[in-house]
Coordinates of C-alpha atoms in Angstrom, one line a residue:
X1 CA 0.0 0.0 0.0
X2 CA 1.1 3.6 -0.7
X3 CA 2.0 6.0 2.2
X4 CA -0.6 8.8 2.6
X5 CA 0.4 12.2 4.0
X6 CA -2.0 15.0 4.7
X7 CA -0.8 18.6 4.9
X8 CA -3.2 21.4 5.9
X9 CA -3.0 25.1 6.8
X10 CA -4.4 28.5 6.1
X11 CA -4.0 30.2 2.7
X12 CA -0.6 31.8 2.2
X13 CA 1.2 29.7 4.8
X14 CA 3.4 27.8 2.3
X15 CA 1.5 24.7 1.3
X16 CA 2.0 24.8 -2.4
X17 CA 5.4 26.6 -2.1
X18 CA 6.7 23.5 -0.2
X19 CA 6.8 21.7 -3.6
X20 CA 9.5 24.0 -4.9
X21 CA 12.5 21.6 -4.5
X22 CA 11.0 18.7 -6.3
X23 CA 12.4 17.8 -9.7
X24 CA 10.0 16.8 -12.5
X25 CA 11.0 13.2 -12.3
X26 CA 10.1 13.1 -8.6
X27 CA 6.5 14.2 -8.4
X28 CA 3.2 14.7 -10.3
X29 CA 0.7 17.3 -9.3
X30 CA -3.1 17.0 -9.6
X31 CA -4.0 20.7 -9.5
X32 CA -7.6 20.8 -8.3
X33 CA -8.1 24.6 -8.2
X34 CA -6.1 25.2 -11.4
X35 CA -4.0 28.0 -10.0
X36 CA -0.4 28.5 -11.1
X37 CA 2.3 27.1 -8.9
X38 CA 4.0 29.9 -6.8
X39 CA 7.5 29.2 -8.1
X40 CA 9.4 28.9 -11.4
X41 CA 10.1 25.2 -11.3
X42 CA 8.0 23.4 -13.9
X43 CA 6.5 20.2 -12.6
X44 CA 4.2 17.7 -14.4
X45 CA 0.7 18.9 -13.6
X46 CA -2.9 17.8 -14.5
X47 CA -5.6 20.3 -13.9
X48 CA -8.9 18.6 -12.8
X49 CA -11.5 18.5 -10.0
X50 CA -13.1 15.4 -11.4
X51 CA -13.0 12.4 -9.0
X52 CA -13.4 10.1 -12.0
X53 CA -10.4 11.5 -13.9
X54 CA -8.2 11.5 -10.8
X55 CA -9.1 7.9 -9.8
X56 CA -8.6 6.7 -13.3
X57 CA -5.3 8.6 -13.6
X58 CA -3.6 7.7 -10.3
X59 CA -2.5 4.2 -11.3
X60 CA -1.0 5.6 -14.5
X61 CA 1.3 8.1 -12.8
X62 CA 4.9 7.0 -13.0
X63 CA 6.6 9.4 -10.6
X64 CA 7.2 8.1 -7.1
X65 CA 5.3 10.9 -5.4
X66 CA 1.9 12.4 -6.2
X67 CA 0.4 15.6 -4.8
X68 CA -3.3 16.5 -4.8
X69 CA -3.5 20.3 -4.3
X70 CA -5.8 21.7 -3.1
X71 CA -7.8 18.6 -2.1
X72 CA -10.2 20.7 -0.1
X73 CA -11.6 22.1 -3.4
X74 CA -12.7 18.7 -4.5
X75 CA -15.4 19.0 -1.8
X76 CA -15.9 22.7 -2.3
X77 CA -16.4 22.4 -6.0
X78 CA -18.7 19.4 -5.7
X79 CA -20.7 21.3 -3.1
X80 CA -21.1 24.3 -5.4
X81 CA -22.2 22.1 -8.3
X82 CA -24.9 20.7 -6.1
X83 CA -25.7 23.9 -4.1
X84 CA -29.4 23.8 -5.3
X85 CA -29.9 20.2 -4.5
X86 CA -31.9 19.8 -1.3
X87 CA -31.6 17.1 1.3
X88 CA -28.7 15.4 3.1
X89 CA -27.9 12.9 0.3
X90 CA -25.4 15.3 -1.3
X91 CA -23.4 15.4 1.9
X92 CA -23.3 11.6 2.0
X93 CA -22.2 11.6 -1.7
X94 CA -19.4 14.1 -1.0
X95 CA -18.1 12.1 2.0
X96 CA -18.2 8.9 -0.1
X97 CA -16.4 10.4 -3.0
X98 CA -13.6 11.9 -1.0
X99 CA -13.2 8.8 1.2
X100 CA -13.2 6.6 -1.9
X101 CA -10.4 8.7 -3.4
X102 CA -8.3 8.2 -0.3
X103 CA -8.9 4.4 -0.4
X104 CA -7.9 4.3 -4.1
X105 CA -4.7 6.3 -3.4
X106 CA -3.9 4.0 -0.5
X107 CA -4.0 1.0 -2.8
X108 CA -1.3 2.3 -5.1
X109 CA 2.1 0.4 -5.0
X110 CA 4.2 0.4 -1.9
X111 CA 6.8 2.8 -3.3
X112 CA 4.3 5.6 -3.9
X113 CA 3.7 8.5 -1.5
X114 CA 0.5 10.5 -2.0
X115 CA 0.1 13.9 -0.5
X116 CA -3.3 15.5 0.1
X117 CA -2.8 19.2 0.6
X118 CA -5.7 21.3 1.9
X119 CA -7.0 24.2 4.0
X120 CA -7.5 24.1 7.7
X121 CA -10.6 24.8 9.8
X122 CA -11.3 25.2 13.5
X123 CA -13.8 23.0 15.4
X124 CA -16.2 24.4 18.1
X125 CA -13.7 23.3 20.7
X126 CA -10.9 25.2 19.1
X127 CA -9.1 22.2 17.6
X128 CA -7.6 22.8 14.2
X129 CA -8.2 20.2 11.5
X130 CA -8.4 19.6 7.7
X131 CA -11.2 21.6 6.2
X132 CA -14.3 19.8 4.8
X133 CA -17.7 21.2 4.0
X134 CA -18.9 21.4 7.6
X135 CA -20.1 19.4 10.5
X136 CA -22.4 17.2 8.3
X137 CA -19.4 15.9 6.4
X138 CA -17.2 15.6 9.5
X139 CA -19.9 13.4 11.1
X140 CA -19.5 10.9 8.2
X141 CA -15.7 10.6 8.0
X142 CA -12.7 11.5 10.1
X143 CA -10.2 12.1 7.4
X144 CA -7.0 12.3 9.5
X145 CA -7.6 8.7 10.7
X146 CA -6.8 7.4 7.2
X147 CA -3.4 9.1 7.1
X148 CA -0.1 7.8 8.6
X149 CA 1.3 11.4 8.6
X150 CA -0.5 14.7 9.1
X151 CA 1.5 17.9 9.0
X152 CA 0.3 21.5 9.5
X153 CA 1.8 24.7 8.2
X154 CA 3.3 27.1 10.7
X155 CA 4.6 30.6 10.2
X156 CA 6.9 32.0 12.8
X157 CA 9.1 35.1 12.7
X158 CA 8.6 35.3 9.0
X159 CA 9.8 31.8 8.4
X160 CA 7.6 28.9 7.0
X161 CA 7.5 25.5 8.7
X162 CA 5.6 22.3 9.0
X163 CA 4.5 21.3 12.4
X164 CA 5.2 17.5 13.0
X165 CA 3.9 17.0 16.5
X166 CA 0.4 17.3 18.0
X167 CA -0.1 20.5 20.0
X168 CA -3.2 19.2 21.8
X169 CA -5.3 21.5 19.7
X170 CA -4.8 20.1 16.2
X171 CA -4.7 16.7 14.4
X172 CA -1.0 16.7 13.5
X173 CA 0.8 13.3 13.8
X174 CA 3.9 11.6 12.6
X175 CA 5.7 8.3 13.4
X176 CA 8.1 8.5 16.3
X177 CA 11.6 9.4 15.1
X178 CA 10.6 10.3 11.6
X179 CA 11.4 14.0 12.0
X180 CA 14.0 15.4 14.3
X181 CA 12.1 18.5 15.3
X182 CA 8.6 19.7 16.2
X183 CA 8.9 22.3 13.4
X184 CA 10.7 21.6 10.2
X185 CA 11.3 23.8 7.1
X186 CA 8.3 23.7 4.7
X187 CA 10.2 21.7 2.1
X188 CA 8.1 18.8 0.9
X189 CA 11.0 17.2 -1.0
X190 CA 12.9 16.9 2.3
X191 CA 9.7 15.5 3.9
X192 CA 9.5 13.0 1.1
X193 CA 13.1 11.9 1.6
X194 CA 12.5 11.5 5.4
X195 CA 9.4 9.4 4.8
X196 CA 11.2 7.1 2.3
X197 CA 14.2 6.8 4.6
X198 CA 12.0 5.9 7.6
X199 CA 10.1 3.2 5.8
X200 CA 12.9 2.0 3.6
X201 CA 11.1 3.0 0.4
X202 CA 13.3 3.3 -2.7
X203 CA 12.8 6.3 -4.9
X204 CA 12.8 4.7 -8.3
X205 CA 13.5 7.9 -10.1
X206 CA 16.6 8.4 -8.1
X207 CA 17.7 4.8 -8.4
X208 CA 17.4 4.9 -12.1
X209 CA 19.7 7.9 -12.3
X210 CA 22.3 6.6 -9.9

């Protein structure tokens, strides 16, 4: 099974920018919102918010790592397409579609890492978590429970980081010893290397160029 990593945070806190150090052979991006990447490096990108296209395309992607950015908009766009539909069924459908995408991603080969990047939201108790379309959807699925690694963006003194340890008021988690600090630079390539080293996963694109 593939390794799944969730990354969430507020807009402008370095989520997409964290992809800047990847090489084109390392990663493929599924760009849900269609916005340009915030750096000059050109990375293989498919622009779509269609669950069908994404699910059909995932097994065909050859790069060792895959990023779905911004995954929150898969739910937002589906919600807006069905805004005039009454009843609770649309929320059930949204939960099913997103949960099914996670399950499909998890079934990719063992050497794949799939990153779900999205926005953050705050629960009534103050706990910060991955943003969905509200309480109705949260009642159907606890997204973080399906991920081995959950990181949160952190901005401190003008510097951009990923939080790797739970604060008691968020859903951040990472395996013991995977990262050497509670806050690490927001470099997703470095995160990718740390995950592969921890689990002993070979990066085929690097092996083939050794």
